[in-house]
GROMACS .gro file of N, CA and C in nm:
model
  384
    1UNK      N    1  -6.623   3.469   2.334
    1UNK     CA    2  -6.579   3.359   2.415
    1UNK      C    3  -6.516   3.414   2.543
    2UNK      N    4  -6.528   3.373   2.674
    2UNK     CA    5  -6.484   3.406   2.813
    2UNK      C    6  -6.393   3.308   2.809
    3UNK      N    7  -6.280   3.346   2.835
    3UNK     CA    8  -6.178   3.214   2.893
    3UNK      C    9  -6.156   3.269   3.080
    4UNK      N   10  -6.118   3.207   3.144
    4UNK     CA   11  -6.103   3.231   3.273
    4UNK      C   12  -5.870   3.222   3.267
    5UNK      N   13  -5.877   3.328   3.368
    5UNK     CA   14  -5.704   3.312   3.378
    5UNK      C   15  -5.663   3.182   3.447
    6UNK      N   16  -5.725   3.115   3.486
    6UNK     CA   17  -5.710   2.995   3.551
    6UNK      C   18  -5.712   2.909   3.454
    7UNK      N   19  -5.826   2.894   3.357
    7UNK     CA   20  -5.827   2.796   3.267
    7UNK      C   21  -5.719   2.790   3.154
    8UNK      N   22  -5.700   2.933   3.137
    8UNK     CA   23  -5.520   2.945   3.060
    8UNK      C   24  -5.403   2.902   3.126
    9UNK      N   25  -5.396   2.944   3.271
    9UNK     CA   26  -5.299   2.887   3.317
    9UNK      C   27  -5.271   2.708   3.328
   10UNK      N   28  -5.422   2.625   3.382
   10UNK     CA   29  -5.442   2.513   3.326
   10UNK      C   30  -5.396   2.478   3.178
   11UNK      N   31  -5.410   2.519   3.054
   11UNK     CA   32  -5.388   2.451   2.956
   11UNK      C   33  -5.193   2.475   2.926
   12UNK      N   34  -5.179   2.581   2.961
   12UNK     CA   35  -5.023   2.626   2.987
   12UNK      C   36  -4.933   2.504   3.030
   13UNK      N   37  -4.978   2.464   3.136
   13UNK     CA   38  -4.890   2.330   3.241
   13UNK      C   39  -4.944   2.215   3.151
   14UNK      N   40  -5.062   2.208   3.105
   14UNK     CA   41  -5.097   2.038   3.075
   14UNK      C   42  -5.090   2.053   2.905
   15UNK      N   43  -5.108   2.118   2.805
   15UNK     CA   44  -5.107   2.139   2.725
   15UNK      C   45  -4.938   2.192   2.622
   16UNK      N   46  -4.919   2.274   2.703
   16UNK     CA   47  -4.828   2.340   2.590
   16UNK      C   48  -4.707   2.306   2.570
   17UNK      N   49  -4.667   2.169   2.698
   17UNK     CA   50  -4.516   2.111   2.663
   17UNK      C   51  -4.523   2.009   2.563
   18UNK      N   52  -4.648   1.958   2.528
   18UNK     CA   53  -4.697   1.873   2.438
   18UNK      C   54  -4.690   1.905   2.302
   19UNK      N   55  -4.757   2.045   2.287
   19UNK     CA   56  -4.785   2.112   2.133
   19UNK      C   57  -4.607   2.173   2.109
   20UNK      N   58  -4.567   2.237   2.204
   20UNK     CA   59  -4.464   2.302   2.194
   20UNK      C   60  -4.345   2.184   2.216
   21UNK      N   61  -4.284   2.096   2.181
   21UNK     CA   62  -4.200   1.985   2.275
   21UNK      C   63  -4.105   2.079   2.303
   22UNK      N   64  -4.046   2.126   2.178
   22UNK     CA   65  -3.878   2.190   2.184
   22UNK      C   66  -3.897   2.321   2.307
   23UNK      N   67  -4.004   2.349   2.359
   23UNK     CA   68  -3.986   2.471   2.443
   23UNK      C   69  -4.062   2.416   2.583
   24UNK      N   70  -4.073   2.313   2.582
   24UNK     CA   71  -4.151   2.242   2.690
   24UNK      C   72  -4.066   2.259   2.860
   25UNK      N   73  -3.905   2.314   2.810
   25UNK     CA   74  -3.830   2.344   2.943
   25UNK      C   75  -3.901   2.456   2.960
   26UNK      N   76  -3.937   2.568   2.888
   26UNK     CA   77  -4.001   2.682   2.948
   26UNK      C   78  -4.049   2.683   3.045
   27UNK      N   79  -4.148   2.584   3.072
   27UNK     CA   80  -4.248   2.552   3.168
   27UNK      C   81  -4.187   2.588   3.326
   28UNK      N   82  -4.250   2.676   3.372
   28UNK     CA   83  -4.105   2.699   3.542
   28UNK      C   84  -4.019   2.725   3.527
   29UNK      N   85  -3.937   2.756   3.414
   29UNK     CA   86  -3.826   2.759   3.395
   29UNK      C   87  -3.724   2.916   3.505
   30UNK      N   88  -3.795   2.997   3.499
   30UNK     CA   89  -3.750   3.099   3.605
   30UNK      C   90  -3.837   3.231   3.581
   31UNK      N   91  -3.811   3.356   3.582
   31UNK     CA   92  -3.813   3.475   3.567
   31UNK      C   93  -3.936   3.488   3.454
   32UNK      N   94  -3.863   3.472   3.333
   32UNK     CA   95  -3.945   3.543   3.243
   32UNK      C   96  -4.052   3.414   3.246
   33UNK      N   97  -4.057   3.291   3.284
   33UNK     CA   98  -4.232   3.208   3.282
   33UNK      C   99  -4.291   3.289   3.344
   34UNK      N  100  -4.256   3.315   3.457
   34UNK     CA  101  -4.359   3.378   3.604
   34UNK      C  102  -4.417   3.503   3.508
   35UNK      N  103  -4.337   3.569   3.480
   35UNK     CA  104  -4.367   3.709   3.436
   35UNK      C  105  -4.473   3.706   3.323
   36UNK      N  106  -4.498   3.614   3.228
   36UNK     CA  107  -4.569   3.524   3.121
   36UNK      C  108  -4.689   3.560   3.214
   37UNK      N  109  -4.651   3.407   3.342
   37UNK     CA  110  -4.748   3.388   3.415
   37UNK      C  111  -4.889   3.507   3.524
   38UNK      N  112  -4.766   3.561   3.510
   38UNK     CA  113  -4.856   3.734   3.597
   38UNK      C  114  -4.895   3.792   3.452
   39UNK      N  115  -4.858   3.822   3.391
   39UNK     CA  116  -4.946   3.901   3.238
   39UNK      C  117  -5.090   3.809   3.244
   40UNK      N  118  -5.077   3.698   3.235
   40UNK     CA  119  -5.183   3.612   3.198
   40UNK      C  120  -5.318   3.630   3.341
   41UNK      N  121  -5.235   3.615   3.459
   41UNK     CA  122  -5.316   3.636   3.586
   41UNK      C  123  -5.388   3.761   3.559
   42UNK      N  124  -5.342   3.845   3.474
   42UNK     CA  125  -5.425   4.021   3.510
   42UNK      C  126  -5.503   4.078   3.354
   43UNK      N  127  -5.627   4.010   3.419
   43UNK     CA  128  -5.746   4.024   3.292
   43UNK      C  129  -5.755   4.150   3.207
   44UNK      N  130  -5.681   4.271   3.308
   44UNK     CA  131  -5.708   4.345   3.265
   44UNK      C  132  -5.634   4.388   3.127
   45UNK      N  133  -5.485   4.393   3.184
   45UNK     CA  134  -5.392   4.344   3.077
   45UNK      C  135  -5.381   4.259   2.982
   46UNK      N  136  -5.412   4.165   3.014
   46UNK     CA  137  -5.457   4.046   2.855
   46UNK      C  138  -5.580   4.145   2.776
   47UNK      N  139  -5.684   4.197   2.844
   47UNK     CA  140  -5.773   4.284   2.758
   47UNK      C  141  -5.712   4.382   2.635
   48UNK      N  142  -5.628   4.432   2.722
   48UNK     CA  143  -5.447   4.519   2.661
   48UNK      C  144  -5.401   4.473   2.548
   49UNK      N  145  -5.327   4.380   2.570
   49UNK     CA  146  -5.255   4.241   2.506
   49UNK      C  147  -5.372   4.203   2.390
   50UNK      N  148  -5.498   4.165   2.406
   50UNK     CA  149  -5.571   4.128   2.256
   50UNK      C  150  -5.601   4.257   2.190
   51UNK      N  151  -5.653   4.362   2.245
   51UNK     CA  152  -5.718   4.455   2.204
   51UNK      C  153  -5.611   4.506   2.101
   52UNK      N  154  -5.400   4.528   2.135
   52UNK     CA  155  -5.349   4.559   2.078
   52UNK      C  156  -5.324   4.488   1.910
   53UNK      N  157  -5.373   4.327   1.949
   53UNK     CA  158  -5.336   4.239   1.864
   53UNK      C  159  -5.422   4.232   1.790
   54UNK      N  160  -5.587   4.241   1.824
   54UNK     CA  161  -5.662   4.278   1.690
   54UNK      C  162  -5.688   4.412   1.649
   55UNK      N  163  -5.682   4.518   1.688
   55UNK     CA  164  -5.695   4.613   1.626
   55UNK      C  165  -5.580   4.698   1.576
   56UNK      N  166  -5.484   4.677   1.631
   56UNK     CA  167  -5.351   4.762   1.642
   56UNK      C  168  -5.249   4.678   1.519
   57UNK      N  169  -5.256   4.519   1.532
   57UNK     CA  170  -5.176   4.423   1.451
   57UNK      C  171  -5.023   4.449   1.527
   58UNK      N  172  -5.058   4.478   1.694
   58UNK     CA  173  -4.948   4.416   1.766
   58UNK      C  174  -4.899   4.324   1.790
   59UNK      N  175  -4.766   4.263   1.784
   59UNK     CA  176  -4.774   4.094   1.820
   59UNK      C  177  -4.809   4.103   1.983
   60UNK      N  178  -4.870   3.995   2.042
   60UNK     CA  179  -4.849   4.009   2.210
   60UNK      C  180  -4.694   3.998   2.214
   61UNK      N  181  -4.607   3.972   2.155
   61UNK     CA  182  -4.460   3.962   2.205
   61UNK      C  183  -4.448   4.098   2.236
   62UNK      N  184  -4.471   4.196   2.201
   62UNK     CA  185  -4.418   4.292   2.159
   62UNK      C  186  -4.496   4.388   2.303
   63UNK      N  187  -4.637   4.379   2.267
   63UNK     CA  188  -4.682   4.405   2.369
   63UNK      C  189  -4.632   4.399   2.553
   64UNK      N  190  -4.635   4.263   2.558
   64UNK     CA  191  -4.541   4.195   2.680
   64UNK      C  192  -4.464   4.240   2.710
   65UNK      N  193  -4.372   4.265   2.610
   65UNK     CA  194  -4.225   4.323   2.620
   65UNK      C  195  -4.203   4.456   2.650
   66UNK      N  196  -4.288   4.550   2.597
   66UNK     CA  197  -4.280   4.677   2.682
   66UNK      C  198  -4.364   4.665   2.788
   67UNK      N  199  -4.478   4.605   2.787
   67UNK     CA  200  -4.514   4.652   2.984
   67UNK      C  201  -4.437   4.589   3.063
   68UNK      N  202  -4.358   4.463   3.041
   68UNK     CA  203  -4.259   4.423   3.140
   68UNK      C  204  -4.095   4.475   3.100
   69UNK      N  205  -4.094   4.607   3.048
   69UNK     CA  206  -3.970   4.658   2.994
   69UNK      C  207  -3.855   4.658   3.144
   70UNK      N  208  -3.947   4.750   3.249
   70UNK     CA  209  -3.874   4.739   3.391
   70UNK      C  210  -3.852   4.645   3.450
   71UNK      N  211  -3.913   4.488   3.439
   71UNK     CA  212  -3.893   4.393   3.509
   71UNK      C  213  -3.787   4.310   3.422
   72UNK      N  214  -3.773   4.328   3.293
   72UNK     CA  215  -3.669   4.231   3.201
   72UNK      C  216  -3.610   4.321   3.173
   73UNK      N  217  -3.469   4.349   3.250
   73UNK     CA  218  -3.388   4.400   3.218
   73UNK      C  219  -3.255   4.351   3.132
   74UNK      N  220  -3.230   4.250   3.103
   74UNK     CA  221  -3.136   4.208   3.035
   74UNK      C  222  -3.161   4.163   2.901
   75UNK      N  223  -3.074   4.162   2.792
   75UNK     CA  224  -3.084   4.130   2.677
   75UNK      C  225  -3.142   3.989   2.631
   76UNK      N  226  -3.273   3.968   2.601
   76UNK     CA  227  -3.313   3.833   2.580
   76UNK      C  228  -3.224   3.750   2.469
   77UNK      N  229  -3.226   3.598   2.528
   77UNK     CA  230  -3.138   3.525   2.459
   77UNK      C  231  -3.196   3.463   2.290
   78UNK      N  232  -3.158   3.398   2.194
   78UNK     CA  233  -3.240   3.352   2.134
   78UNK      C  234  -3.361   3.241   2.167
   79UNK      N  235  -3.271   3.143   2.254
   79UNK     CA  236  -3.419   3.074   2.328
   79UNK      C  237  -3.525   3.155   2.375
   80UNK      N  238  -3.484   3.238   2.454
   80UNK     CA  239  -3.573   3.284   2.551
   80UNK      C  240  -3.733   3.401   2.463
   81UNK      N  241  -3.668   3.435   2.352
   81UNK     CA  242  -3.723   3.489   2.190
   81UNK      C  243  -3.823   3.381   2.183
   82UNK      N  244  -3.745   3.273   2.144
   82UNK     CA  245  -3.830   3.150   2.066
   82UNK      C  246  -3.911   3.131   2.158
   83UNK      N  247  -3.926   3.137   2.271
   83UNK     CA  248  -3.974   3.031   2.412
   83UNK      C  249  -4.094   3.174   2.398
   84UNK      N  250  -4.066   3.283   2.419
   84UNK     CA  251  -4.184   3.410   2.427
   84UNK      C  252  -4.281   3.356   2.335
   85UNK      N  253  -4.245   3.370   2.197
   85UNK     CA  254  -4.310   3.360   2.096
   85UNK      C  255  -4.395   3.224   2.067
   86UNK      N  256  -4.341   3.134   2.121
   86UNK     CA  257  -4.434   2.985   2.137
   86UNK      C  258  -4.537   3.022   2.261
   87UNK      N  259  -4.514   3.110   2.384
   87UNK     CA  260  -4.574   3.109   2.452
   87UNK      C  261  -4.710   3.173   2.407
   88UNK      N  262  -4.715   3.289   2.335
   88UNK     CA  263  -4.807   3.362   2.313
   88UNK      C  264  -4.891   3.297   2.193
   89UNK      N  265  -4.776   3.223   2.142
   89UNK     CA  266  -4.912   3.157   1.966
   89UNK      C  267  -4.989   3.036   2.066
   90UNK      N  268  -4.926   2.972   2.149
   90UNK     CA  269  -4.977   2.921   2.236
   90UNK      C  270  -5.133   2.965   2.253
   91UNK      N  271  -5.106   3.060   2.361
   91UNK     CA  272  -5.228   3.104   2.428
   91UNK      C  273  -5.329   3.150   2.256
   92UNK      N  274  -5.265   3.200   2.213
   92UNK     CA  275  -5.368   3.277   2.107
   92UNK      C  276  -5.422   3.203   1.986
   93UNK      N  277  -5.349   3.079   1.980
   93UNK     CA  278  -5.395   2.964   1.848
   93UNK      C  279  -5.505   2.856   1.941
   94UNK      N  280  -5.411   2.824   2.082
   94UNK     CA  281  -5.453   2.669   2.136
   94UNK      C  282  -5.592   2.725   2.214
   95UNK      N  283  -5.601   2.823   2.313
   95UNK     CA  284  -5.702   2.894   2.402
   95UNK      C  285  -5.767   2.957   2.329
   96UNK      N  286  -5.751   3.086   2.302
   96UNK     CA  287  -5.858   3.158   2.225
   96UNK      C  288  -5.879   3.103   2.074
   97UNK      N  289  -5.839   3.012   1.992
   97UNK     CA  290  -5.850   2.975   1.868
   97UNK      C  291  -5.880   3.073   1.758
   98UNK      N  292  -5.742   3.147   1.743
   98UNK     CA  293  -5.713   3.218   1.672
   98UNK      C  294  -5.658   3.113   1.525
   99UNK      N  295  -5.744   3.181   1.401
   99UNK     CA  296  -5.734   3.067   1.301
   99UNK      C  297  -5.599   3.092   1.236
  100UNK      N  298  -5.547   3.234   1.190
  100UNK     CA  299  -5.416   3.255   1.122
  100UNK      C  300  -5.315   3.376   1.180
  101UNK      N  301  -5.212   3.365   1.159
  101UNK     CA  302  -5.083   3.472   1.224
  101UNK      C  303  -5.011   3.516   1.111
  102UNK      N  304  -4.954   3.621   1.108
  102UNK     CA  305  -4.867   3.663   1.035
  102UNK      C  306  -4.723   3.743   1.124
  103UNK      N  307  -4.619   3.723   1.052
  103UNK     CA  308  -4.463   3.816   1.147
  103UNK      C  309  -4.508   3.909   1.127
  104UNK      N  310  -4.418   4.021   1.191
  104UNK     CA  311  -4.391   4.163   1.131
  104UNK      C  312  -4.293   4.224   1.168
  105UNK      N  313  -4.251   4.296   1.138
  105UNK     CA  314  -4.133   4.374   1.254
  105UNK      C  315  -4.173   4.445   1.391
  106UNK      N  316  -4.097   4.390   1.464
  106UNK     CA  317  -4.138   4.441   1.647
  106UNK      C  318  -4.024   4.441   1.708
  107UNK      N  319  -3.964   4.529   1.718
  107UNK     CA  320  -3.794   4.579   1.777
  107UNK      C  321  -3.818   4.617   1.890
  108UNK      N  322  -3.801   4.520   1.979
  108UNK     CA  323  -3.843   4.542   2.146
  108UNK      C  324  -3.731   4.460   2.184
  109UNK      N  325  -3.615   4.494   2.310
  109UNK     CA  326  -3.513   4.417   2.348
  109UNK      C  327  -3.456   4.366   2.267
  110UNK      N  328  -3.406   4.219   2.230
  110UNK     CA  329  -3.347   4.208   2.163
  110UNK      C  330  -3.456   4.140   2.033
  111UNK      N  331  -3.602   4.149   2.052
  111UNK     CA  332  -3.663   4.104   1.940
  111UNK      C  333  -3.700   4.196   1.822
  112UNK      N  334  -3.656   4.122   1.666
  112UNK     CA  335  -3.666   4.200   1.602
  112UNK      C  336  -3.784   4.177   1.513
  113UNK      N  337  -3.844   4.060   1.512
  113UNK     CA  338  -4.004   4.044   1.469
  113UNK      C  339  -4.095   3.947   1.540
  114UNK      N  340  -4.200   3.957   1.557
  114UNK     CA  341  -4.296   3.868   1.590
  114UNK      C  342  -4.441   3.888   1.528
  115UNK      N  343  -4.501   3.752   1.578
  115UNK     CA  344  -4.604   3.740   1.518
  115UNK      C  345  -4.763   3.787   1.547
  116UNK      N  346  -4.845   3.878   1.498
  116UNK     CA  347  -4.981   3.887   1.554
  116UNK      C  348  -5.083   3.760   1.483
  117UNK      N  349  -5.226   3.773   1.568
  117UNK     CA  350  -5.348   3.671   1.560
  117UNK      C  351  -5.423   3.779   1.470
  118UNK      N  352  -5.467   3.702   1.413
  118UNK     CA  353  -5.614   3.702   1.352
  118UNK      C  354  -5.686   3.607   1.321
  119UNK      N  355  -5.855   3.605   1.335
  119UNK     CA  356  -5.899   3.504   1.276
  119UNK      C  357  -5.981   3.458   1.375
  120UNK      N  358  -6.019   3.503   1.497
  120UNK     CA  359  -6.039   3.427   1.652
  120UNK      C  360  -6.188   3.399   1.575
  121UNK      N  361  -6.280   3.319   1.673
  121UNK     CA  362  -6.384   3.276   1.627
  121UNK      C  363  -6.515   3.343   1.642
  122UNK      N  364  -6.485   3.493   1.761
  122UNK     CA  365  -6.528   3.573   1.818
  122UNK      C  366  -6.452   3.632   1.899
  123UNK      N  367  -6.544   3.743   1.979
  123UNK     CA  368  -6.464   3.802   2.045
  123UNK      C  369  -6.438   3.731   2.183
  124UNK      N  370  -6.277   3.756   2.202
  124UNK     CA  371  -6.227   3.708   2.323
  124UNK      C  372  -6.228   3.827   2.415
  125UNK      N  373  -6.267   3.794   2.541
  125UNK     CA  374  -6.272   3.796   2.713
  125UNK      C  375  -6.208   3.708   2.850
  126UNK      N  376  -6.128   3.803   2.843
  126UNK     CA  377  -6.027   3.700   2.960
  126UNK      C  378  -6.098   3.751   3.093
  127UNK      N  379  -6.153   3.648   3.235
  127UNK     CA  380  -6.230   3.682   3.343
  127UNK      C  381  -6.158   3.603   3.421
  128UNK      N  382  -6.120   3.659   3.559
  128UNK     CA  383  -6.093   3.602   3.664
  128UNK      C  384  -6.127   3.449   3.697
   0.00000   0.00000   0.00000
């Protein structure tokens, strides 16, 4: 399956304050959306980001969290945890239709587990 970064960013704004209500402030909310938002813009990196998550059984939280280690410098809050982690089952349940997730431990900032995908319906391709 090809998804386009546009068409993720589309379902992001119209979609995910709906599925997600309780994290629906995320949306714009400052810093770490944008930063969401640029991971998602750079195909190459989302290539990164799945490749770690199906073969590796990285969560993307985790992932995210160290390539933007230099840009998030402060101790994430518990919202801001919860708000990551909706963002990414997001993209990886609602967009790529990933069928099941499991936690694990992922000690990155202040997160101490998150969740990887499995299950997609094929292989995913994120394209400009």
């Amino acid at each position: 399956m090809q998804v386009s970064t546009h068409e993720i960013k589309e379902r992001l704004y119209s979609d995910f304050p709906n599925i997600y209500r309780a994290f629906g402030g995320f949306v714009g909310s400052g810093k770490l959306w944008d930063l969401c938002l640029q991971a998602i813009e750079d195909e190459v990196l989302m290539s990164h980001i799945i490749f770690c998550n199906d073969i590796h059984q990285i969560p993307p939280v985790q992932t995210f969290l160290k390539v933007m280690e230099a840009e998030i410098s402060w101790e994430l809050t518990e919202m801001e945890k919860r708000s990551l982690g909706a963002f990414w089952g997001f993209v990886f349940k609602f967009v790529f239709m990933y069928g099941r997730q499991k936690s694990v431990t992922a000690r990155v900032n202040t997160v101490q587990t998150a969740t990887y995908f499995f299950g997609p319906p094929g292989p995913i391709e994120v394209i400009k």
